[in-house]
Amino acid sequence: MKINIFGMFVEEIGEAIGPYGLPKFRAAQIAKWIYQHGIDDFENMTNLSKDHRKLLMEHFVIHRVSTQAVQQSADGKTSKYLLRFHDGMAVETVLMRQTYGNSVCVSTQVGCAMGCVFCASTLNGVTRNLTGGEILAQVLYVNQLLQQEEQHVNTIVIMGAGEPLANYENVLKFIRLCHADYCLNLSYRSITISTSGLVPEIDQLANEGLPVTLSISLHAPNNEIRSQLMPINNRYPLVEVLAAANRYAQQTGRQVTYEYVLIADVNDQAHHAKQLAGLMRGRLANVNLIPVNSVLERGLLRPSNKQVQLFEQILLERKINVTVRREMGTDILAACGQLRHKNLTEAKVIEASDL
């Protein structure tokens, strides 16, 4: 069976090719062909000898992604891709053309096991973790598209389907690959990782010494509501999550972002805003308010614009750093899991009609 070389560090490539008679210094050339030039055919690696290219073709393979579905927003600023891996599994990746550059949102698992009631990613459970290479393949897919416009990926948010910290080692490998000079050469500060609040892994990440931005999915001002929305709160309640976030901020010097999905008549009232302000007081933090994307199966409703503004104003009056997420791609099911769930549902309907 051929070895998939995509997703390896240059040192790993060197170790892999050594037994077949290729000098380890060739690893850097191979890595640049794969990651920077988008080459998936060894025959096109023209600075390697014909014998070396033949050996590579005999023993190795380069697994990328293929396109299963694409949706483009009407304003042209958001593109959503359902990308398929070599085993047939598919995940969502989103390109957002922001004023500060191109941002890509990647998935880290096929599906999600966290069970958050406002998220479509959890509707079909979790199938498997993605490898570091499979996460990277999403970014490079988008980057190649952007290169056709003489642009590139500027920032990465690890905020798609899946809980990144439940796939810790693969996500960390992905982050380090993005930073490598033979890959994207991206600053760690250009990467944001979002978690529902896995406390031991937050502490572990703080100890890595990587200045990535940490984003906590908070979504409630108290344990009662948070447990209703996010089952993980029964394992790691608010006080433990906030303490871990504080430790992260202190150790890295990086401001923590707290994501707060606003759901009508659930967590969007004035007293909820006041509770949230109390939790945030004195923290190196920013609150990002997100009016909920309606998921039909969940029955959760979006607050009115007036209610969103009221919630934001209460936080501002209490000197809390707050932003309201600018909506992008609502016309193309850009929220996590929606496009994949739609495709899975349609596939089941087709299968049933064939019976």
mmCIF file of C-alpha atoms in Angstrom:
data_model
loop_
_atom_site.group_PDB
_atom_site.id
_atom_site.type_symbol
_atom_site.label_atom_id
_atom_site.label_comp_id
_atom_site.label_asym_id
_atom_site.label_seq_id
_atom_site.Cartn_x
_atom_site.Cartn_y
_atom_site.Cartn_z
ATOM 1 C CA MET A 1 0.000 0.000 0.000
ATOM 2 C CA LYS A 2 1.340 3.429 -0.936
ATOM 3 C CA ILE A 3 2.072 5.927 1.844
ATOM 4 C CA ASN A 4 0.156 9.212 1.865
ATOM 5 C CA ILE A 5 2.823 11.896 2.096
ATOM 6 C CA PHE A 6 0.410 14.836 2.314
ATOM 7 C CA GLY A 7 0.248 16.263 5.826
ATOM 8 C CA MET A 8 3.753 15.278 6.859
ATOM 9 C CA PHE A 9 6.286 17.679 8.342
ATOM 10 C CA VAL A 10 9.414 18.016 6.221
ATOM 11 C CA GLU A 11 11.293 15.925 8.798
ATOM 12 C CA GLU A 12 8.692 13.168 8.462
ATOM 13 C CA ILE A 13 8.968 13.265 4.684
ATOM 14 C CA GLY A 14 12.727 12.871 5.005
ATOM 15 C CA GLU A 15 12.313 9.837 7.262
ATOM 16 C CA ALA A 16 9.733 8.322 4.891
ATOM 17 C CA ILE A 17 11.762 8.656 1.693
ATOM 18 C CA GLY A 18 15.119 7.649 3.188
ATOM 19 C CA PRO A 19 14.569 3.852 3.029
ATOM 20 C CA TYR A 20 13.909 4.141 -0.723
ATOM 21 C CA GLY A 21 17.268 5.724 -1.470
ATOM 22 C CA LEU A 22 16.212 9.381 -1.678
ATOM 23 C CA PRO A 23 18.454 11.862 0.183
ATOM 24 C CA LYS A 24 16.686 13.521 3.119
ATOM 25 C CA PHE A 25 17.465 16.995 1.755
ATOM 26 C CA ARG A 26 14.986 16.261 -1.040
ATOM 27 C CA ALA A 27 12.206 16.407 1.577
ATOM 28 C CA ALA A 28 12.172 20.214 1.601
ATOM 29 C CA GLN A 29 11.788 20.284 -2.186
ATOM 30 C CA ILE A 30 8.959 17.766 -2.064
ATOM 31 C CA ALA A 31 7.197 19.687 0.718
ATOM 32 C CA LYS A 32 7.297 22.940 -1.247
ATOM 33 C CA TRP A 33 5.934 21.242 -4.377
ATOM 34 C CA ILE A 34 3.025 19.786 -2.376
ATOM 35 C CA TYR A 35 2.160 22.653 -0.039
ATOM 36 C CA GLN A 36 3.187 25.783 -1.920
ATOM 37 C CA HIS A 37 2.705 24.796 -5.568
ATOM 38 C CA GLY A 38 -0.281 22.458 -5.192
ATOM 39 C CA ILE A 39 1.407 19.605 -7.073
ATOM 40 C CA ASP A 40 -0.152 16.180 -6.525
ATOM 41 C CA ASP A 41 1.740 14.340 -9.291
ATOM 42 C CA PHE A 42 5.350 13.462 -8.504
ATOM 43 C CA GLU A 43 6.134 13.509 -12.227
ATOM 44 C CA ASN A 44 5.733 17.314 -12.142
ATOM 45 C CA MET A 45 8.408 17.801 -9.468
ATOM 46 C CA THR A 46 10.920 18.869 -12.065
ATOM 47 C CA ASN A 47 13.894 19.578 -9.774
ATOM 48 C CA LEU A 48 14.002 15.885 -8.821
ATOM 49 C CA SER A 49 15.690 13.324 -11.053
ATOM 50 C CA LYS A 50 13.542 10.960 -13.129
ATOM 51 C CA ASP A 51 14.686 8.023 -10.984
ATOM 52 C CA HIS A 52 13.667 9.802 -7.783
ATOM 53 C CA ARG A 53 10.286 10.739 -9.243
ATOM 54 C CA LYS A 54 9.752 7.122 -10.277
ATOM 55 C CA LEU A 55 10.550 5.890 -6.763
ATOM 56 C CA LEU A 56 8.123 8.405 -5.280
ATOM 57 C CA MET A 57 5.341 7.321 -7.661
ATOM 58 C CA GLU A 58 5.938 3.660 -6.783
ATOM 59 C CA HIS A 59 5.773 4.087 -3.016
ATOM 60 C CA PHE A 60 3.888 7.280 -2.185
ATOM 61 C CA VAL A 61 0.641 9.094 -2.903
ATOM 62 C CA ILE A 62 -0.623 12.641 -2.295
ATOM 63 C CA HIS A 63 -4.167 12.704 -0.896
ATOM 64 C CA ARG A 64 -5.920 16.031 -1.376
ATOM 65 C CA VAL A 65 -9.616 16.890 -1.353
ATOM 66 C CA SER A 66 -12.204 16.929 -4.107
ATOM 67 C CA THR A 67 -15.226 19.188 -4.436
ATOM 68 C CA GLN A 68 -18.605 17.670 -3.565
ATOM 69 C CA ALA A 69 -20.678 20.857 -3.431
ATOM 70 C CA VAL A 70 -20.131 24.621 -3.638
ATOM 71 C CA GLN A 71 -22.332 27.531 -2.637
ATOM 72 C CA GLN A 72 -21.609 31.215 -3.265
ATOM 73 C CA SER A 73 -23.329 34.058 -1.432
ATOM 74 C CA ALA A 74 -25.180 36.622 -3.502
ATOM 75 C CA ASP A 75 -22.761 39.380 -2.462
ATOM 76 C CA GLY A 76 -19.760 37.300 -3.535
ATOM 77 C CA LYS A 77 -18.050 37.616 -0.144
ATOM 78 C CA THR A 78 -18.680 34.127 1.201
ATOM 79 C CA SER A 79 -18.019 30.759 -0.417
ATOM 80 C CA LYS A 80 -18.891 27.439 1.195
ATOM 81 C CA TYR A 81 -17.318 24.190 0.036
ATOM 82 C CA LEU A 82 -18.286 20.645 0.904
ATOM 83 C CA LEU A 83 -14.968 18.853 0.443
ATOM 84 C CA ARG A 84 -14.561 15.095 0.091
ATOM 85 C CA PHE A 85 -11.606 13.059 1.346
ATOM 86 C CA HIS A 86 -10.209 9.880 -0.189
ATOM 87 C CA ASP A 87 -12.445 7.681 2.021
ATOM 88 C CA GLY A 88 -15.637 9.433 0.856
ATOM 89 C CA MET A 89 -16.179 11.447 4.035
ATOM 90 C CA ALA A 90 -16.954 15.136 3.530
ATOM 91 C CA VAL A 91 -16.642 18.315 5.612
ATOM 92 C CA GLU A 92 -17.462 21.970 5.203
ATOM 93 C CA THR A 93 -14.936 24.747 4.652
ATOM 94 C CA VAL A 94 -15.870 28.415 4.368
ATOM 95 C CA LEU A 95 -14.028 31.303 2.709
ATOM 96 C CA MET A 96 -14.938 34.757 4.015
ATOM 97 C CA ARG A 97 -13.628 37.779 2.119
ATOM 98 C CA GLN A 98 -13.203 40.299 4.905
ATOM 99 C CA THR A 99 -12.033 43.924 4.760
ATOM 100 C CA TYR A 100 -8.795 42.843 6.479
ATOM 101 C CA GLY A 101 -8.158 39.925 4.120
ATOM 102 C CA ASN A 102 -9.291 36.417 3.282
ATOM 103 C CA SER A 103 -10.291 34.226 6.184
ATOM 104 C CA VAL A 104 -10.923 30.485 5.940
ATOM 105 C CA CYS A 105 -12.926 28.508 8.498
ATOM 106 C CA VAL A 106 -11.940 24.834 8.712
ATOM 107 C CA SER A 107 -13.520 21.711 10.177
ATOM 108 C CA THR A 108 -11.579 19.365 12.450
ATOM 109 C CA GLN A 109 -13.951 16.398 12.652
ATOM 110 C CA VAL A 110 -16.498 14.738 10.384
ATOM 111 C CA GLY A 111 -19.555 15.821 12.336
ATOM 112 C CA CYS A 112 -19.472 16.701 16.039
ATOM 113 C CA ALA A 113 -20.211 14.937 19.318
ATOM 114 C CA MET A 114 -20.664 17.994 21.543
ATOM 115 C CA GLY A 115 -24.453 18.116 21.126
ATOM 116 C CA CYS A 116 -24.866 21.913 21.250
ATOM 117 C CA VAL A 117 -28.554 22.463 20.507
ATOM 118 C CA PHE A 118 -28.043 25.514 18.266
ATOM 119 C CA CYS A 119 -25.563 23.858 15.894
ATOM 120 C CA ALA A 120 -26.329 21.734 12.812
ATOM 121 C CA SER A 121 -22.935 19.993 13.030
ATOM 122 C CA THR A 122 -24.193 17.796 15.858
ATOM 123 C CA LEU A 123 -27.338 16.569 14.090
ATOM 124 C CA ASN A 124 -25.608 13.493 12.634
ATOM 125 C CA GLY A 125 -23.114 12.903 15.452
ATOM 126 C CA VAL A 126 -19.385 12.476 14.892
ATOM 127 C CA THR A 127 -17.923 9.981 12.408
ATOM 128 C CA ARG A 128 -14.185 10.440 12.907
ATOM 129 C CA ASN A 129 -11.359 12.879 13.555
ATOM 130 C CA LEU A 130 -9.582 14.540 10.674
ATOM 131 C CA THR A 131 -5.820 14.174 10.343
ATOM 132 C CA GLY A 132 -3.596 17.240 10.387
ATOM 133 C CA GLY A 133 -3.167 16.793 6.645
ATOM 134 C CA GLU A 134 -6.925 16.672 6.042
ATOM 135 C CA ILE A 135 -7.394 19.925 7.952
ATOM 136 C CA LEU A 136 -4.525 21.490 6.017
ATOM 137 C CA ALA A 137 -5.981 20.250 2.718
ATOM 138 C CA GLN A 138 -9.017 22.467 3.293
ATOM 139 C CA VAL A 139 -6.888 25.593 3.636
ATOM 140 C CA LEU A 140 -4.675 24.764 0.654
ATOM 141 C CA TYR A 141 -7.764 24.066 -1.491
ATOM 142 C CA VAL A 142 -9.024 27.587 -0.786
ATOM 143 C CA ASN A 143 -5.554 29.104 -1.093
ATOM 144 C CA GLN A 144 -5.128 27.657 -4.592
ATOM 145 C CA LEU A 145 -8.439 29.188 -5.648
ATOM 146 C CA LEU A 146 -7.354 32.557 -4.265
ATOM 147 C CA GLN A 147 -3.978 32.363 -6.015
ATOM 148 C CA GLN A 148 -5.841 32.431 -9.311
ATOM 149 C CA GLU A 149 -6.929 35.947 -8.265
ATOM 150 C CA GLU A 150 -3.401 36.800 -7.049
ATOM 151 C CA GLN A 151 -4.605 36.605 -3.452
ATOM 152 C CA HIS A 152 -4.022 34.189 -0.569
ATOM 153 C CA VAL A 153 -5.376 33.082 2.805
ATOM 154 C CA ASN A 154 -4.620 35.712 5.453
ATOM 155 C CA THR A 155 -6.235 34.247 8.555
ATOM 156 C CA ILE A 156 -7.576 30.878 9.698
ATOM 157 C CA VAL A 157 -10.371 30.166 12.155
ATOM 158 C CA ILE A 158 -10.589 26.618 13.474
ATOM 159 C CA MET A 159 -14.295 26.992 14.080
ATOM 160 C CA GLY A 160 -16.016 24.667 11.619
ATOM 161 C CA ALA A 161 -17.572 21.277 12.356
ATOM 162 C CA GLY A 162 -16.134 19.386 15.303
ATOM 163 C CA GLU A 163 -14.534 20.205 18.650
ATOM 164 C CA PRO A 164 -10.896 21.059 17.829
ATOM 165 C CA LEU A 165 -9.555 20.257 21.292
ATOM 166 C CA ALA A 166 -11.143 16.787 21.143
ATOM 167 C CA ASN A 167 -8.786 16.193 18.196
ATOM 168 C CA TYR A 168 -5.866 17.891 19.908
ATOM 169 C CA GLU A 169 -2.765 16.300 18.357
ATOM 170 C CA ASN A 170 -4.022 16.529 14.782
ATOM 171 C CA VAL A 171 -5.126 20.150 15.226
ATOM 172 C CA LEU A 172 -1.782 21.076 16.754
ATOM 173 C CA LYS A 173 0.030 19.449 13.839
ATOM 174 C CA PHE A 174 -2.137 21.432 11.425
ATOM 175 C CA ILE A 175 -1.308 24.699 13.210
ATOM 176 C CA ARG A 176 2.430 23.975 13.128
ATOM 177 C CA LEU A 177 2.255 23.025 9.437
ATOM 178 C CA CYS A 178 0.510 26.309 8.593
ATOM 179 C CA HIS A 179 3.349 28.155 10.322
ATOM 180 C CA ALA A 180 6.135 26.228 8.545
ATOM 181 C CA ASP A 181 8.098 28.227 5.974
ATOM 182 C CA TYR A 182 7.771 25.404 3.419
ATOM 183 C CA CYS A 183 3.992 25.505 3.763
ATOM 184 C CA LEU A 184 1.901 28.661 4.340
ATOM 185 C CA ASN A 185 4.456 30.494 6.518
ATOM 186 C CA LEU A 186 1.483 31.912 8.441
ATOM 187 C CA SER A 187 1.921 33.714 11.741
ATOM 188 C CA TYR A 188 0.495 31.901 14.761
ATOM 189 C CA ARG A 189 -1.266 35.157 15.602
ATOM 190 C CA SER A 190 -3.283 34.784 12.403
ATOM 191 C CA ILE A 191 -4.890 31.578 13.697
ATOM 192 C CA THR A 192 -7.907 31.359 16.012
ATOM 193 C CA ILE A 193 -8.991 28.139 17.676
ATOM 194 C CA SER A 194 -12.509 27.780 19.062
ATOM 195 C CA THR A 195 -13.551 25.370 21.802
ATOM 196 C CA SER A 196 -16.727 24.546 23.686
ATOM 197 C CA GLY A 197 -14.613 24.467 26.839
ATOM 198 C CA LEU A 198 -12.424 21.378 27.300
ATOM 199 C CA VAL A 199 -10.528 22.585 30.349
ATOM 200 C CA PRO A 200 -7.528 20.175 30.396
ATOM 201 C CA GLU A 201 -6.850 20.809 26.719
ATOM 202 C CA ILE A 202 -7.101 24.602 27.153
ATOM 203 C CA ASP A 203 -4.372 24.352 29.778
ATOM 204 C CA GLN A 204 -2.358 22.056 27.528
ATOM 205 C CA LEU A 205 -2.625 24.536 24.658
ATOM 206 C CA ALA A 206 -1.482 27.375 26.922
ATOM 207 C CA ASN A 207 1.659 25.389 27.695
ATOM 208 C CA GLU A 208 2.533 24.947 24.001
ATOM 209 C CA GLY A 209 3.888 28.482 23.795
ATOM 210 C CA LEU A 210 1.988 29.270 20.590
ATOM 211 C CA PRO A 211 0.373 32.736 20.505
ATOM 212 C CA VAL A 212 -2.805 31.580 18.759
ATOM 213 C CA THR A 213 -6.057 33.302 19.654
ATOM 214 C CA LEU A 214 -8.379 31.291 21.891
ATOM 215 C CA SER A 215 -12.135 31.571 21.366
ATOM 216 C CA ILE A 216 -14.490 30.127 23.987
ATOM 217 C CA SER A 217 -18.049 29.133 23.040
ATOM 218 C CA LEU A 218 -19.820 30.554 26.094
ATOM 219 C CA HIS A 219 -23.386 31.173 24.876
ATOM 220 C CA ALA A 220 -24.937 31.593 28.343
ATOM 221 C CA PRO A 221 -24.441 33.756 31.449
ATOM 222 C CA ASN A 222 -25.140 30.964 33.943
ATOM 223 C CA ASN A 223 -24.789 27.203 34.342
ATOM 224 C CA GLU A 224 -28.514 26.462 34.063
ATOM 225 C CA ILE A 225 -28.890 27.922 30.577
ATOM 226 C CA ARG A 226 -25.463 26.765 29.408
ATOM 227 C CA SER A 227 -26.192 23.165 30.374
ATOM 228 C CA GLN A 228 -29.450 23.330 28.406
ATOM 229 C CA LEU A 229 -27.618 24.610 25.329
ATOM 230 C CA MET A 230 -24.285 22.801 25.704
ATOM 231 C CA PRO A 231 -24.093 19.360 27.363
ATOM 232 C CA ILE A 232 -20.328 19.831 27.868
ATOM 233 C CA ASN A 233 -21.178 22.299 30.648
ATOM 234 C CA ASN A 234 -22.204 19.357 32.839
ATOM 235 C CA ARG A 235 -18.599 18.171 32.646
ATOM 236 C CA TYR A 236 -16.815 21.524 32.715
ATOM 237 C CA PRO A 237 -19.092 24.179 34.275
ATOM 238 C CA LEU A 238 -18.725 27.896 33.722
ATOM 239 C CA VAL A 239 -16.440 28.623 36.662
ATOM 240 C CA GLU A 240 -13.904 26.023 35.480
ATOM 241 C CA VAL A 241 -14.018 27.179 31.848
ATOM 242 C CA LEU A 242 -13.569 30.836 32.799
ATOM 243 C CA ALA A 243 -10.686 29.980 35.129
ATOM 244 C CA ALA A 244 -8.949 28.037 32.317
ATOM 245 C CA ALA A 245 -9.482 30.955 29.926
ATOM 246 C CA ASN A 246 -7.928 33.307 32.478
ATOM 247 C CA ARG A 247 -4.903 31.047 32.770
ATOM 248 C CA TYR A 248 -4.580 31.012 28.989
ATOM 249 C CA ALA A 249 -4.718 34.810 28.802
ATOM 250 C CA GLN A 250 -2.161 35.200 31.591
ATOM 251 C CA GLN A 251 0.243 32.643 30.152
ATOM 252 C CA THR A 252 0.074 33.772 26.515
ATOM 253 C CA GLY A 253 -0.733 37.459 26.917
ATOM 254 C CA ARG A 254 -3.472 36.963 24.342
ATOM 255 C CA GLN A 255 -6.984 38.338 24.694
ATOM 256 C CA VAL A 256 -9.619 35.598 24.838
ATOM 257 C CA THR A 257 -12.760 35.898 22.700
ATOM 258 C CA TYR A 258 -16.055 34.706 24.169
ATOM 259 C CA GLU A 259 -18.608 33.668 21.568
ATOM 260 C CA TYR A 260 -22.228 34.237 22.601
ATOM 261 C CA VAL A 261 -25.028 32.988 20.330
ATOM 262 C CA LEU A 262 -28.140 35.082 20.940
ATOM 263 C CA ILE A 263 -31.336 33.001 20.950
ATOM 264 C CA ALA A 264 -34.737 34.646 21.272
ATOM 265 C CA ASP A 265 -36.295 34.237 24.733
ATOM 266 C CA VAL A 266 -33.523 31.878 25.845
ATOM 267 C CA ASN A 267 -30.404 33.940 26.586
ATOM 268 C CA ASP A 268 -31.047 37.346 24.999
ATOM 269 C CA GLN A 269 -32.843 39.301 27.712
ATOM 270 C CA ALA A 270 -31.548 42.362 29.578
ATOM 271 C CA HIS A 271 -30.904 40.415 32.788
ATOM 272 C CA HIS A 272 -28.858 37.905 30.799
ATOM 273 C CA ALA A 273 -26.711 40.755 29.446
ATOM 274 C CA LYS A 274 -26.163 42.073 32.960
ATOM 275 C CA GLN A 275 -25.166 38.602 34.177
ATOM 276 C CA LEU A 276 -22.751 38.242 31.285
ATOM 277 C CA ALA A 277 -21.209 41.646 32.034
ATOM 278 C CA GLY A 278 -20.610 40.481 35.588
ATOM 279 C CA LEU A 279 -18.802 37.380 34.355
ATOM 280 C CA MET A 280 -16.609 39.385 31.968
ATOM 281 C CA ARG A 281 -15.634 42.195 34.312
ATOM 282 C CA GLY A 282 -11.871 42.444 34.825
ATOM 283 C CA ARG A 283 -10.963 39.846 32.175
ATOM 284 C CA LEU A 284 -8.617 40.236 29.190
ATOM 285 C CA ALA A 285 -11.505 39.429 26.905
ATOM 286 C CA ASN A 286 -13.794 40.375 24.055
ATOM 287 C CA VAL A 287 -17.417 39.252 23.674
ATOM 288 C CA ASN A 288 -18.619 38.373 20.173
ATOM 289 C CA LEU A 289 -22.406 38.379 19.913
ATOM 290 C CA ILE A 290 -23.844 36.083 17.233
ATOM 291 C CA PRO A 291 -27.575 36.166 16.391
ATOM 292 C CA VAL A 292 -28.460 32.504 15.984
ATOM 293 C CA ASN A 293 -28.669 30.930 12.528
ATOM 294 C CA SER A 294 -31.988 29.129 12.497
ATOM 295 C CA VAL A 295 -31.722 25.345 12.338
ATOM 296 C CA LEU A 296 -35.109 23.882 11.443
ATOM 297 C CA GLU A 297 -34.648 20.743 13.537
ATOM 298 C CA ARG A 298 -33.812 22.775 16.654
ATOM 299 C CA GLY A 299 -36.705 25.240 16.651
ATOM 300 C CA LEU A 300 -34.546 28.117 17.925
ATOM 301 C CA LEU A 301 -35.372 31.642 16.825
ATOM 302 C CA ARG A 302 -33.246 34.675 16.090
ATOM 303 C CA PRO A 303 -33.784 37.773 18.276
ATOM 304 C CA SER A 304 -34.948 41.008 16.704
ATOM 305 C CA ASN A 305 -32.325 43.548 15.704
ATOM 306 C CA LYS A 306 -33.638 45.800 18.457
ATOM 307 C CA GLN A 307 -33.034 43.098 21.065
ATOM 308 C CA VAL A 308 -29.507 42.464 19.759
ATOM 309 C CA GLN A 309 -28.735 46.188 19.981
ATOM 310 C CA LEU A 310 -30.152 46.359 23.525
ATOM 311 C CA PHE A 311 -28.010 43.422 24.630
ATOM 312 C CA GLU A 312 -24.911 45.011 23.099
ATOM 313 C CA GLN A 313 -25.665 48.393 24.695
ATOM 314 C CA ILE A 314 -25.936 46.903 28.186
ATOM 315 C CA LEU A 315 -22.478 45.378 27.799
ATOM 316 C CA LEU A 316 -20.997 48.599 26.423
ATOM 317 C CA GLU A 317 -22.429 50.613 29.325
ATOM 318 C CA ARG A 318 -20.585 48.268 31.675
ATOM 319 C CA LYS A 319 -17.280 48.764 29.831
ATOM 320 C CA ILE A 320 -17.205 45.263 28.298
ATOM 321 C CA ASN A 321 -15.436 44.913 24.934
ATOM 322 C CA VAL A 322 -18.147 43.654 22.605
ATOM 323 C CA THR A 323 -18.791 43.226 18.909
ATOM 324 C CA VAL A 324 -21.751 41.880 16.952
ATOM 325 C CA ARG A 325 -20.609 39.403 14.331
ATOM 326 C CA ARG A 326 -21.198 40.709 10.848
ATOM 327 C CA GLU A 327 -23.372 38.149 9.129
ATOM 328 C CA MET A 328 -21.882 36.482 6.079
ATOM 329 C CA GLY A 329 -23.320 33.748 3.913
ATOM 330 C CA THR A 330 -26.730 33.390 5.536
ATOM 331 C CA ASP A 331 -28.193 32.833 2.059
ATOM 332 C CA ILE A 332 -25.944 29.795 1.476
ATOM 333 C CA LEU A 333 -26.274 27.860 4.764
ATOM 334 C CA ALA A 334 -22.860 29.094 5.907
ATOM 335 C CA ALA A 335 -23.367 28.151 9.553
ATOM 336 C CA CYS A 336 -21.536 25.059 10.766
ATOM 337 C CA GLY A 337 -22.946 21.783 9.521
ATOM 338 C CA GLN A 338 -25.857 23.104 7.485
ATOM 339 C CA LEU A 339 -24.583 22.252 4.002
ATOM 340 C CA ARG A 340 -23.289 18.816 5.046
ATOM 341 C CA HIS A 341 -26.572 18.023 6.805
ATOM 342 C CA LYS A 342 -28.527 19.131 3.728
ATOM 343 C CA ASN A 343 -26.447 16.838 1.487
ATOM 344 C CA LEU A 344 -26.754 13.896 3.892
ATOM 345 C CA THR A 345 -30.530 14.379 4.138
ATOM 346 C CA GLU A 346 -30.910 14.539 0.351
ATOM 347 C CA ALA A 347 -28.779 11.399 -0.036
ATOM 348 C CA LYS A 348 -30.997 9.508 2.419
ATOM 349 C CA VAL A 349 -34.107 10.609 0.479
ATOM 350 C CA ILE A 350 -32.550 9.341 -2.768
ATOM 351 C CA GLU A 351 -31.576 6.033 -1.122
ATOM 352 C CA ALA A 352 -35.090 5.584 0.242
ATOM 353 C CA SER A 353 -36.643 6.279 -3.165
ATOM 354 C CA ASP A 354 -34.485 3.550 -4.691
ATOM 355 C CA LEU A 355 -35.782 0.892 -2.313
#
